[in-house]
Short mmCIF file of C-alpha atoms in Angstrom, two decimals:
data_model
loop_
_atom_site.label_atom_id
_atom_site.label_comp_id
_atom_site.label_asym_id
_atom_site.label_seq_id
_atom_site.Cartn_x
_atom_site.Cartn_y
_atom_site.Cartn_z
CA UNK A 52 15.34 -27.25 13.94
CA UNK A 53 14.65 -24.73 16.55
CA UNK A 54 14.93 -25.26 20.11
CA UNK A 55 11.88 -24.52 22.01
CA UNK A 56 12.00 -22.45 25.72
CA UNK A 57 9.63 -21.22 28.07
CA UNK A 58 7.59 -18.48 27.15
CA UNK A 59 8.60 -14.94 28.77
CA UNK A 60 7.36 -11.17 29.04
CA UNK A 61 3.37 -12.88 30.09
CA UNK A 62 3.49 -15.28 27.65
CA UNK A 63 3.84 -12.33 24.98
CA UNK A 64 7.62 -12.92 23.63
CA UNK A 65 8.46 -15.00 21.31
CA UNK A 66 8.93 -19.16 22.37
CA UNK A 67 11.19 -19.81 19.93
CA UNK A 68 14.93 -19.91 21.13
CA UNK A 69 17.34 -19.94 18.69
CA UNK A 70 21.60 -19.94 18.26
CA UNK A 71 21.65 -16.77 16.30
CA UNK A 72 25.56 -16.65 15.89
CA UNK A 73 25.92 -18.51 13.26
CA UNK A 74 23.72 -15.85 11.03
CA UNK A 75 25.50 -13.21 12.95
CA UNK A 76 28.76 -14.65 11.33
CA UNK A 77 27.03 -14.36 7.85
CA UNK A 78 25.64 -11.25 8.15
CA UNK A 79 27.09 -7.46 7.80
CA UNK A 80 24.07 -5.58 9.28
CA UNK A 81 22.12 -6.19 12.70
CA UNK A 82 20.65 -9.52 13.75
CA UNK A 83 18.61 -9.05 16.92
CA UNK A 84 17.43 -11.44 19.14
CA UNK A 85 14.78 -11.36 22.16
CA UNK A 86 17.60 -10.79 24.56
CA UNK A 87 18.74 -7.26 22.89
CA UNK A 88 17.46 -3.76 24.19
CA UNK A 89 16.76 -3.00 20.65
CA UNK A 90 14.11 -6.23 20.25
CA UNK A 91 11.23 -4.02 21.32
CA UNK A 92 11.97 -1.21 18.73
CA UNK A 93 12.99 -3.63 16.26
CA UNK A 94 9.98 -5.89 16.30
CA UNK A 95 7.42 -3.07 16.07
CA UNK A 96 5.22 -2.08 12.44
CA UNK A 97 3.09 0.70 11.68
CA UNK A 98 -0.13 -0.79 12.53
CA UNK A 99 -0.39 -1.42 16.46
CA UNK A 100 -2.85 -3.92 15.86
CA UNK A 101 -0.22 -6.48 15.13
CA UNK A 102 2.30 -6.66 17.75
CA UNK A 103 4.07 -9.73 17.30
CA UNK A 104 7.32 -11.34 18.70
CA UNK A 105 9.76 -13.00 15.71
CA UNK A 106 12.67 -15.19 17.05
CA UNK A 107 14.67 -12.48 15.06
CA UNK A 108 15.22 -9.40 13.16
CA UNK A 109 17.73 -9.19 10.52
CA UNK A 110 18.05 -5.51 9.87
CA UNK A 111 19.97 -6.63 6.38
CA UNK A 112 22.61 -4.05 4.40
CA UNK A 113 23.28 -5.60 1.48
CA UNK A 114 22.34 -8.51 -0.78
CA UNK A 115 24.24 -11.03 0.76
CA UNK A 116 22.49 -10.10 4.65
CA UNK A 117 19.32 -11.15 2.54
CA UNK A 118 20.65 -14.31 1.08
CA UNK A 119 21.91 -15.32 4.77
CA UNK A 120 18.97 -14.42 6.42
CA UNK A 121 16.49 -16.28 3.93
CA UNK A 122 18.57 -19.20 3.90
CA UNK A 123 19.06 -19.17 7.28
CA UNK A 124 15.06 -19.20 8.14
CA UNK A 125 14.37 -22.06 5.38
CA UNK A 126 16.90 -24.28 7.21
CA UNK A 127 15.65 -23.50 10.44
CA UNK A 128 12.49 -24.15 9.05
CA UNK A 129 10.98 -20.36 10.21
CA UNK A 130 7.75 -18.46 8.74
CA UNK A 131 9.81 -15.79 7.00
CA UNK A 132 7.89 -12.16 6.93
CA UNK A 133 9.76 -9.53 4.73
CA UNK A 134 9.51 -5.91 5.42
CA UNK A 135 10.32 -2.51 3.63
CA UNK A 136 8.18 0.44 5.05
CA UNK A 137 6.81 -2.15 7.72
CA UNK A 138 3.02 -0.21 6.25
CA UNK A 139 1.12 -3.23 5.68
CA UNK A 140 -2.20 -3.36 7.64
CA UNK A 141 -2.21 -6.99 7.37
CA UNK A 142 0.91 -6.69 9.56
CA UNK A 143 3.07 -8.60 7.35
CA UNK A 144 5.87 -7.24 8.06
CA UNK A 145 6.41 -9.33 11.23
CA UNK A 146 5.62 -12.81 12.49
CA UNK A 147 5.15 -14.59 15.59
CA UNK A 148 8.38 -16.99 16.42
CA UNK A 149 9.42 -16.39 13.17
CA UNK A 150 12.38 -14.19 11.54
CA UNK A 151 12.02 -11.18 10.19
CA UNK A 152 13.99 -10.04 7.35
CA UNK A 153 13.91 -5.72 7.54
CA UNK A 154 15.29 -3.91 4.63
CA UNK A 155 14.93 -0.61 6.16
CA UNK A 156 19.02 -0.01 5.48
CA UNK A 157 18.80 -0.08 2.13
CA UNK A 158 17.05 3.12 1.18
CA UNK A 159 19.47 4.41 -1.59
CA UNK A 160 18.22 5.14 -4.87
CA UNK A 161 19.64 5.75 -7.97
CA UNK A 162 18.17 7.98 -11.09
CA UNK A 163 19.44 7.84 -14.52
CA UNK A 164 17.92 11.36 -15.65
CA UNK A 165 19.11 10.29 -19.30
CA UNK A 166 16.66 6.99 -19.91
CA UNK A 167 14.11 8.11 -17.52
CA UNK A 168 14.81 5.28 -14.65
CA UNK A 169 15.40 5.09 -10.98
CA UNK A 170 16.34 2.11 -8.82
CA UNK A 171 15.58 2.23 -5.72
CA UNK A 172 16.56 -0.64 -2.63
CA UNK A 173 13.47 -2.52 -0.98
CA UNK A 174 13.72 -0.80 2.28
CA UNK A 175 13.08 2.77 0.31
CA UNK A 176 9.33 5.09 1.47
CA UNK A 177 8.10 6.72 -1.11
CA UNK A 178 9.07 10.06 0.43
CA UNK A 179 12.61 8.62 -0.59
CA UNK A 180 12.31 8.00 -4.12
CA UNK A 181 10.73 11.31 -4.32
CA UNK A 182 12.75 13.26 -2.83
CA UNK A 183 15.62 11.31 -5.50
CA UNK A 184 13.67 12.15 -8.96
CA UNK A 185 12.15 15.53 -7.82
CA UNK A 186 15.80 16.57 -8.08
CA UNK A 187 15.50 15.67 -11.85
CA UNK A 188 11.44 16.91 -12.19
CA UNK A 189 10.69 13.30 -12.68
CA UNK A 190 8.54 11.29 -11.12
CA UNK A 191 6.16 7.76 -10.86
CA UNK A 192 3.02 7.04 -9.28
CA UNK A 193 3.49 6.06 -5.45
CA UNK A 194 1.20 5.85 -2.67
CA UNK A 195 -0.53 8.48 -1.18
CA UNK A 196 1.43 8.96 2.17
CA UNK A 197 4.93 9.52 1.77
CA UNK A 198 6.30 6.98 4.72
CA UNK A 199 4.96 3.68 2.93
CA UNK A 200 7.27 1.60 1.36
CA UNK A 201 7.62 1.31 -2.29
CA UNK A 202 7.94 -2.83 -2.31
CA UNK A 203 4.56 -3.19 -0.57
CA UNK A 204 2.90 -1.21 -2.68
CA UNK A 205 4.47 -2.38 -5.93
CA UNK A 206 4.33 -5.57 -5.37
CA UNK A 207 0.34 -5.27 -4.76
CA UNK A 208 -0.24 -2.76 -7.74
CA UNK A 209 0.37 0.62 -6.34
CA UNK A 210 -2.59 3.49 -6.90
CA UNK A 211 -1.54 6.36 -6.56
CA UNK A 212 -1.89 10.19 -7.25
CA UNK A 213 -0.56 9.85 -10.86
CA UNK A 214 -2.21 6.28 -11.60
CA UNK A 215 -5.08 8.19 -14.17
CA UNK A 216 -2.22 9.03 -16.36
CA UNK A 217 0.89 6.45 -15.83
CA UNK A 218 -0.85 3.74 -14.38
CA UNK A 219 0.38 1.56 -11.74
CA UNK A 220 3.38 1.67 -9.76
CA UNK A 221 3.51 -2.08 -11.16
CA UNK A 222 2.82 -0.72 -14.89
CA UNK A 223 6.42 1.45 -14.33
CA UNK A 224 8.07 -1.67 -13.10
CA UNK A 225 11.05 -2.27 -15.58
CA UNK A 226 13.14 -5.01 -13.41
CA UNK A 227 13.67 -6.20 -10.13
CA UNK A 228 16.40 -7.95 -8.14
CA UNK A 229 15.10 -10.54 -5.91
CA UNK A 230 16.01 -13.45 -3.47
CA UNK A 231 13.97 -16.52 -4.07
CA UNK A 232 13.63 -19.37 -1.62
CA UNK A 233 16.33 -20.95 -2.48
CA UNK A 234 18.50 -18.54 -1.87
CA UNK A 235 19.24 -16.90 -5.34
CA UNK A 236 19.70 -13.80 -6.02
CA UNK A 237 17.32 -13.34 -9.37
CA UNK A 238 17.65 -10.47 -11.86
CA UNK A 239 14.26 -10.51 -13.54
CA UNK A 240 12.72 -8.44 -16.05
CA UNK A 241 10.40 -8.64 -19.65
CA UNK A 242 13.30 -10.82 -20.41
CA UNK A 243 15.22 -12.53 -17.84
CA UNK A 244 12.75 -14.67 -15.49
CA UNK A 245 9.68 -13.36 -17.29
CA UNK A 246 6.85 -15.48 -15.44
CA UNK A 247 8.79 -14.36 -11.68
CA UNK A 248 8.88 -10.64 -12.71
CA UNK A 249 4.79 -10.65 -14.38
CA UNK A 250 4.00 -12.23 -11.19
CA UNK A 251 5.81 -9.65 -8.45
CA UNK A 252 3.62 -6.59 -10.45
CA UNK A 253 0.58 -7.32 -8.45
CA UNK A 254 1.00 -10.76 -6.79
CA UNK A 255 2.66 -9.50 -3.41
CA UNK A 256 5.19 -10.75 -1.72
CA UNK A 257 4.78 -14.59 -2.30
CA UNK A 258 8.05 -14.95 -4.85
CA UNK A 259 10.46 -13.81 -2.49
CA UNK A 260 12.39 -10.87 -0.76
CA UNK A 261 12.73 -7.79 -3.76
CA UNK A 262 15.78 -5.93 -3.02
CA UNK A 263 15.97 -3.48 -5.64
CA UNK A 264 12.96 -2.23 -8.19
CA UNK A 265 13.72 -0.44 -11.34
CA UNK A 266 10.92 1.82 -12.73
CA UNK A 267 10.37 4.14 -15.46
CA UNK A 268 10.12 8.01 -14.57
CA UNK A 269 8.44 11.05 -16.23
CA UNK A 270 8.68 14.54 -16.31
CA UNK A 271 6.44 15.54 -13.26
CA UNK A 272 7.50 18.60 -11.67
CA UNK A 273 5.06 20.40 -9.31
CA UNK A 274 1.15 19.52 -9.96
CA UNK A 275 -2.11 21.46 -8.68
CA UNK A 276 -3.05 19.51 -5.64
CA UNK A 277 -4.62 19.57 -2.10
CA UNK A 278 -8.63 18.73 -0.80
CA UNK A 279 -11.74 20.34 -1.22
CA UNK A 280 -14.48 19.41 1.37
CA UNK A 281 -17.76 19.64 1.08
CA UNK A 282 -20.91 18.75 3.27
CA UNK A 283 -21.92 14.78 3.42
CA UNK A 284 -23.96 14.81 0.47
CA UNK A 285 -24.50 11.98 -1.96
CA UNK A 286 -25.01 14.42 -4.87
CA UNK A 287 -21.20 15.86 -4.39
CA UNK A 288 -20.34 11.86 -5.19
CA UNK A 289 -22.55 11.36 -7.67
CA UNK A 290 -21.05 15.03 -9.01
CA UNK A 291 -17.41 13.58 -8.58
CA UNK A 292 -18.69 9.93 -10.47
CA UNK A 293 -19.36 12.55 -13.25
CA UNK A 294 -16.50 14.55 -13.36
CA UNK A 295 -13.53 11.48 -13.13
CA UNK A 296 -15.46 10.20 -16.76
CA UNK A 297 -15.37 13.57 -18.04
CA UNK A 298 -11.53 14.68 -17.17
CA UNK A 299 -8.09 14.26 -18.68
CA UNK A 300 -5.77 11.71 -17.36
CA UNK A 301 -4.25 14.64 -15.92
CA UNK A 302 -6.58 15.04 -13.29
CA UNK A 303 -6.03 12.54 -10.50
CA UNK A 304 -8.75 12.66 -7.61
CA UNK A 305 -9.45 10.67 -4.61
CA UNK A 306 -13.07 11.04 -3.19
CA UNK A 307 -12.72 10.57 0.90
CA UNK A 308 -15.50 10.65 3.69
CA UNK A 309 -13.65 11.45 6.59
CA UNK A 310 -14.33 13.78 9.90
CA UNK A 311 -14.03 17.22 9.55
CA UNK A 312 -9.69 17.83 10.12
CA UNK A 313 -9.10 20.73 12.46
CA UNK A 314 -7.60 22.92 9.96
CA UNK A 315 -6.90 26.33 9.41
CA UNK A 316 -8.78 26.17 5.38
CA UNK A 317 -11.74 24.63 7.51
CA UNK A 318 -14.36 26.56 9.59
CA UNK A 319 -13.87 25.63 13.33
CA UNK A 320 -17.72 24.55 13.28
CA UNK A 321 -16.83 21.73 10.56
CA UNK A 322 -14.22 20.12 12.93
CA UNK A 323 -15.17 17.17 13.73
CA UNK A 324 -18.08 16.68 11.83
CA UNK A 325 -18.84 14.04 9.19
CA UNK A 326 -17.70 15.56 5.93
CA UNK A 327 -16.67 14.45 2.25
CA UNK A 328 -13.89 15.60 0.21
CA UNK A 329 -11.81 15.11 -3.28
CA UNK A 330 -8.45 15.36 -3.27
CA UNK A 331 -6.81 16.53 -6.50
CA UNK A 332 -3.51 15.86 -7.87
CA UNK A 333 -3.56 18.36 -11.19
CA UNK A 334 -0.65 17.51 -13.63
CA UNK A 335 -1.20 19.17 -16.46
CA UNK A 336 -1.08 22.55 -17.47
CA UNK A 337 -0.73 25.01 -14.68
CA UNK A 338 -2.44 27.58 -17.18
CA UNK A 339 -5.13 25.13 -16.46
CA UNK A 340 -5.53 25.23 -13.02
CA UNK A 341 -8.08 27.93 -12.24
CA UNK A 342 -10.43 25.50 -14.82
CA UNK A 343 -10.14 23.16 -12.23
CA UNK A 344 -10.53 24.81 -9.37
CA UNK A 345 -13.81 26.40 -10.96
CA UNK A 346 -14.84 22.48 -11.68
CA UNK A 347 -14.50 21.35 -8.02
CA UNK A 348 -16.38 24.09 -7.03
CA UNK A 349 -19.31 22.64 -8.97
CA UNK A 350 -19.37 19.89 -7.06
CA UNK A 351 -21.34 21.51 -4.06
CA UNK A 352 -21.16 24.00 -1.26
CA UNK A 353 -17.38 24.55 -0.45
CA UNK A 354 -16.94 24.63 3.08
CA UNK A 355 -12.65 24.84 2.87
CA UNK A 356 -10.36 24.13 0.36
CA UNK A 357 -6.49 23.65 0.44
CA UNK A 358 -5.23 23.57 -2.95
CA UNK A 359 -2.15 24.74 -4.65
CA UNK A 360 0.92 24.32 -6.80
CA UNK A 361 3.48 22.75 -5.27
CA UNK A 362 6.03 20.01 -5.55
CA UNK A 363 5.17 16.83 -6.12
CA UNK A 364 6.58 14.91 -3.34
CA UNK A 365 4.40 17.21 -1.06
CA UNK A 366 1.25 15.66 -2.34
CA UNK A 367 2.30 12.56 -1.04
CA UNK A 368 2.63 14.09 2.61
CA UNK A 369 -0.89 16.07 3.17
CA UNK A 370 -1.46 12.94 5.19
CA UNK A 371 1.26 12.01 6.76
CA UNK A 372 1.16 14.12 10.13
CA UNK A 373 -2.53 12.29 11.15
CA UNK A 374 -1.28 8.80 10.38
CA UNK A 375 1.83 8.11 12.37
CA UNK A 376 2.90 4.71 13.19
CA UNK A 377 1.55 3.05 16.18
CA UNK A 378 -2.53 3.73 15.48
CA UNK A 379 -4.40 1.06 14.94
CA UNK A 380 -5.53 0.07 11.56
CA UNK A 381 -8.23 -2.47 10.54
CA UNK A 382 -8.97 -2.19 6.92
CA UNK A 383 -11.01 -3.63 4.10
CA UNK A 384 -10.94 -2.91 0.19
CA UNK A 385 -13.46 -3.70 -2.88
CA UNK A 386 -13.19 -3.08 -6.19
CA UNK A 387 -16.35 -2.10 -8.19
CA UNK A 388 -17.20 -1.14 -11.78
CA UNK A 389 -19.06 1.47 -11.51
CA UNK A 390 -19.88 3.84 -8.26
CA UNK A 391 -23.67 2.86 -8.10
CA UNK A 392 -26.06 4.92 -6.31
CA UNK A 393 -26.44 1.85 -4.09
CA UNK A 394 -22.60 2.36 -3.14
CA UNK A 395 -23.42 5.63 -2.51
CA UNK A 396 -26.25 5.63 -0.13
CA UNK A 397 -23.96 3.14 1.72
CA UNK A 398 -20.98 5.00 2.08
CA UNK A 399 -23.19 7.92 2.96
CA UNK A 400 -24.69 6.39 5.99
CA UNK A 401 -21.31 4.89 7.35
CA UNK A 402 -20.09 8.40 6.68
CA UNK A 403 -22.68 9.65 9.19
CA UNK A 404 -20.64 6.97 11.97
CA UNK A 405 -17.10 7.02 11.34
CA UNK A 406 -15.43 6.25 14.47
CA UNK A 407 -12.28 8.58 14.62
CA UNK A 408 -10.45 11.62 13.26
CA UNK A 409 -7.62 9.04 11.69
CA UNK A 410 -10.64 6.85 10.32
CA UNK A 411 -11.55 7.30 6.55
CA UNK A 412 -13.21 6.10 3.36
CA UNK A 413 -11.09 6.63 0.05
CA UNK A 414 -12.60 5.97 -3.45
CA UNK A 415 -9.53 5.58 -5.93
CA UNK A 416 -10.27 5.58 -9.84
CA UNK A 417 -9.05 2.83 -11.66
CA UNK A 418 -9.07 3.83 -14.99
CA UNK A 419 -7.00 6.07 -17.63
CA UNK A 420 -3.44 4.56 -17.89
CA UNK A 421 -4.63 2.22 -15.89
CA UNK A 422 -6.98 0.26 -18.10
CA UNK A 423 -4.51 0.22 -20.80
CA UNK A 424 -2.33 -3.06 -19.66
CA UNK A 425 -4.71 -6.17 -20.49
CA UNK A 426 -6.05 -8.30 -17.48
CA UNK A 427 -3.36 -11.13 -17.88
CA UNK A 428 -0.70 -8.80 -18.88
CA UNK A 429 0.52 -8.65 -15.39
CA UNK A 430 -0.47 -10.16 -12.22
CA UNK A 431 -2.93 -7.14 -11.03
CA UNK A 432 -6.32 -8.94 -12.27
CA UNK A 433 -9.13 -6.10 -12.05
CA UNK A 434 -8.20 -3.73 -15.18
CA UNK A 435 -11.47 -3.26 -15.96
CA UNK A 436 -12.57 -2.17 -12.14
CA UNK A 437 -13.52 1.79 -12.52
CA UNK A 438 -13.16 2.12 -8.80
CA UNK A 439 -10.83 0.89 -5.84
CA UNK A 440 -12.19 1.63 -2.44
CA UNK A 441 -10.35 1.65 1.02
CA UNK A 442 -12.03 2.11 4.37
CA UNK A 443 -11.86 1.21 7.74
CA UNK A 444 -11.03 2.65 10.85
CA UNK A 445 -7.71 4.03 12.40
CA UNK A 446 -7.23 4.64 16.13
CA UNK A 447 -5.37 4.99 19.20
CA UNK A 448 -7.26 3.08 22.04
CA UNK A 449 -6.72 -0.88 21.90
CA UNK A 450 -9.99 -0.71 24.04
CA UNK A 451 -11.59 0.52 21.02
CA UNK A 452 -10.64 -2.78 18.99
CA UNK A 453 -13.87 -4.73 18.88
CA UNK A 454 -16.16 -1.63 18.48
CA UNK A 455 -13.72 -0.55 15.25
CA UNK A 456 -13.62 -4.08 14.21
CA UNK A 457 -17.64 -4.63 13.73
CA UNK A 458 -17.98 -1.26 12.25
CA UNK A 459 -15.69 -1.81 9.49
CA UNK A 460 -17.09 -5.56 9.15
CA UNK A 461 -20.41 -4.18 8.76
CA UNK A 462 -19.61 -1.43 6.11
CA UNK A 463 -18.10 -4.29 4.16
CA UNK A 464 -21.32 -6.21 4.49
CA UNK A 465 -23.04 -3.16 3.50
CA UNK A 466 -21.07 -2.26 0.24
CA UNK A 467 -20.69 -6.12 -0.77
CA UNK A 468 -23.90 -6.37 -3.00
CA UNK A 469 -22.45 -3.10 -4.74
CA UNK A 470 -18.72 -4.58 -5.50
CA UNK A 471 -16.51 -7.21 -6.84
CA UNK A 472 -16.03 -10.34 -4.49
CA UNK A 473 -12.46 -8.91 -4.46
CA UNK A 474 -10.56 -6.25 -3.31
CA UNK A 475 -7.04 -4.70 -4.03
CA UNK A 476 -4.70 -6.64 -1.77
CA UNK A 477 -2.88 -3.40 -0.32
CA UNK A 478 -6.03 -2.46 1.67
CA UNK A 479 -6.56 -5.87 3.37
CA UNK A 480 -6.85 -7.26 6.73
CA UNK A 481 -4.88 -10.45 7.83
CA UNK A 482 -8.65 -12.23 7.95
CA UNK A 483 -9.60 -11.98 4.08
CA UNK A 484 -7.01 -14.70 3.41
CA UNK A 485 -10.10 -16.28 1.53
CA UNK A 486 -10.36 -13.57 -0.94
CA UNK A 487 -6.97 -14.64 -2.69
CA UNK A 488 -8.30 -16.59 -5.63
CA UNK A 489 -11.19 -14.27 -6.33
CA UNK A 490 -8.50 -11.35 -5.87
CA UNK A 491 -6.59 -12.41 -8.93
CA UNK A 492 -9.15 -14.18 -11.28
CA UNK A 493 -7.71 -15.12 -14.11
CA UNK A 494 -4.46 -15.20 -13.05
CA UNK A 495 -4.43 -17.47 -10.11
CA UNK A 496 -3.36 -20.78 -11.71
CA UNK A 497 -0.70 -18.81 -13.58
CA UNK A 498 0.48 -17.14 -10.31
CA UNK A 499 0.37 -21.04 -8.37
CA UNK A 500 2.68 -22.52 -11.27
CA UNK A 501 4.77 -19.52 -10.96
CA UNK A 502 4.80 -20.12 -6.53
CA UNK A 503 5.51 -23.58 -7.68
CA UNK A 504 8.62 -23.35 -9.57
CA UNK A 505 10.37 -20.44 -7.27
CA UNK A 506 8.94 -21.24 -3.72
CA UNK A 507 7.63 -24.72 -3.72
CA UNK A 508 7.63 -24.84 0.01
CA UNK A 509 5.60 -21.74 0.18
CA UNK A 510 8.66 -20.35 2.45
CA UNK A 511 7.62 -16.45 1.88
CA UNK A 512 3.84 -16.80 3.12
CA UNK A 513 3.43 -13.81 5.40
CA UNK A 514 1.12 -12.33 2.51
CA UNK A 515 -1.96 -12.25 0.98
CA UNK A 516 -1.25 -15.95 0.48
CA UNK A 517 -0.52 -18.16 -2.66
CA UNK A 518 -0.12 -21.61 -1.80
CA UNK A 519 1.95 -23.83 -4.07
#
């Protein structure tokens, strides 16, 4: 068991000591203690808002650093928090007196341009794994800011800019290596451990550490893409509600409330103020693409539009520059079957009020390729949701904390009697813990018997939590 010290830095360090050799001895990469100049660096995530202090950081190489370091922290009896891109805005990528295991080393990926596949190791962003298959003009569907991590998002589902017409990043899953509690390495596919790999395509991180994902590719080269924005209107959303039913899986869209960006596409009077936008990702045709430029601009009064053919990594990193690591993030998510007027009034009237220039609202569709995997036929519950919605606000000031906080907590209020009791797991806050059942339905007892057999002592439970 761990020895416990006095607490140091304020009270704010971790006050858990540990004797780290003995990992040190079992492991090729980095293990870093309180006690190294690196600790500060190394215990940091994206999202400011969580700034814990873990016993430990394993900054792991290969398989075997991952074996070590998850035995080490069941026998030492340690919360264990996994990280890849270190995105989550739950913060669970880090811990409090625990050890972190941090794949960020193991970034290589691997594309067979023959079958159509790419693996790619846990620690890989998704500006990684695209910048590996846009060498081939393949792609899959990712996130929608190039420095997340592909595990997170996986693991969760994954929406992306190509979800309308390939589905999930979960849906492309073929096979995954991963370290259960026990300390087995697990190869697990339709085949091979076939409850363990249904549950890791939507179920998070509660079956252990993933160290390698294998997914399916397709011919994506460069795409139409890029936002339109348009006054704060709740006729442009009920415009967009319109045109997702009535467009080809092709056409990916996002519809965002956001503050005006100070942009050159965007009149210096619109800077700043509350706007709405859609952000296209065009696949198809590019003989098609002045069609649906003409579309958007039915939508209403164009104030600035970006939007051209180019690669499709770059897609992936329109929003990269205003969301850096170390803003802080407090986020909520609901999925909803239809975008009601209801919805719409409320997003409107938040849209008047949101609290920064990093702060935004994001309506994903949820349908296309996405509806055609049945509800149980992996771990990702809501196939019949139309929409997925993210908001909540992003900032620099911790002074601004509790004033972010309520505004995002009563937006959620707001929207609640227009959405699902659930929400997609990826844009959730360390409080909704309570969500978790209603957040995979039908599959919850499935997922607990599944906890049950490969992590019965609920080891890996810096998630969206399934208890055994």
């Amino acid at each position: 068991m761990p020895r416990r010290a006095a607490p140091a830095y304020n009270g704010l360090m971790t006050t858990v000591t540990l004797d780290l050799e003995p990992l040190r001895d079992a492991v090729h990469g980095d293990v870093i203690g309180p006690s190294d100049p690196r600790y500060d660096e190394a215990r940091r995530v994206y999202n400011a808002l969580h700034d814990k202090h873990p016993a430990a950081v394993v900054r792991a190489v290969d398989a075997a650093d991952a074996v070590a370091a998850v035995n080490f922290a069941r026998d030492e009896n340690l919360a264990l928090a996994v990280r890849g891109g270190a995105h989550a805005a739950a913060g669970y990528g880090t811990c409090d007196d625990g050890l972190v295991l941090d794949l960020s080393r193991m970034r290589a990926v691997r594309v067979d341009p023959e079958h159509h596949t790419a693996r790619a190791e846990g620690g890989c962003t998704w500006a990684d794994f695209n910048h590996a298959t846009h060498g081939f003009g393949l792609a899959t569907t990712g996130g929608v800011v190039s420095t997340t991590g592909i595990g997170g998002l996986t693991l969760g589902g994954g929406m992306g800019h190509l979800s309308r017409r390939y589905g999930l990043s979960c849906d492309n899953l073929l096979a995954a290596d991963v370290v259960t509690a026990d300390g087995t390495l697990v190869r697990c596919d339709a085949d091979n451990d076939p409850d363990l790999f249904w549950a890791l395509r939507g179920g998070g991180g509660n079956f252990g550490a993933v160290l390698s994902f294998l997914y399916r590719l397709h011919p994506v080269s460069t795409v139409l893409g890029g936002p339109t924005v348009y006054p704060l209107d709740g006729d442009v959303a009920r415009r967009w509600r319109e045109l997702v039913a009535d467009s080809p899986e092709e056409f990916n869209s996002l519809f965002a409330l956001l503050l005006g960006p100070a942009v050159p596409f965007l009149p210096e009077r619109w800077h700043g103020r509350p706007v709405c936008a859609v952000i296209t990702c065009w696949s198809g045709s590019e003989d098609e693409d002045d069609a649906v430029r003409a579309r958007l601009g039915t939508l209403g009064p164009v104030l600035g539009q970006y939007l051209a053919r180019m690669p499709y990594p770059v897609i992936n990193t329109l929003f990269d520059a205003d969301l850096p690591p170390g803003l802080y993030h407090y986020w909520k998510g609901n999925f909803s079957h239809e975008l009601s007027d209801g919805a719409i009034d409320v997003h409107m009237s938040f849209g008047e009020s949101i609290p920064s220039m990093q702060s935004d609202t994001i309506v994903f569709p949820v349908d296309g390729a996405c509806h055609r995997a049945g509800p149980t036929d992996t771990a990702f519950a809501y196939r019949d949701a139309a929409f997925s919605t993210a908001f909540g606000p992003s900032f620099s000031d911790p002074a601004d904390i509790e004033r972010n906080v309520a505004w995002c907590r009563a937006y959620d209020s707001a929207l609640r009697p227009h959405t699902e009791e659930a929400g997609y797991i990826n844009f959730l806050s360390d409080d909704d813990q309570n969500r978790v059942r209603a957040n995979y339905r039908q599959n919850y007892d499935r997922l607990v018997e599944t906890k049950r057999r490969y992590d019965p002592g609920n080891l890996f439970r810096i998630n969206h939590n399934i208890t055994p």
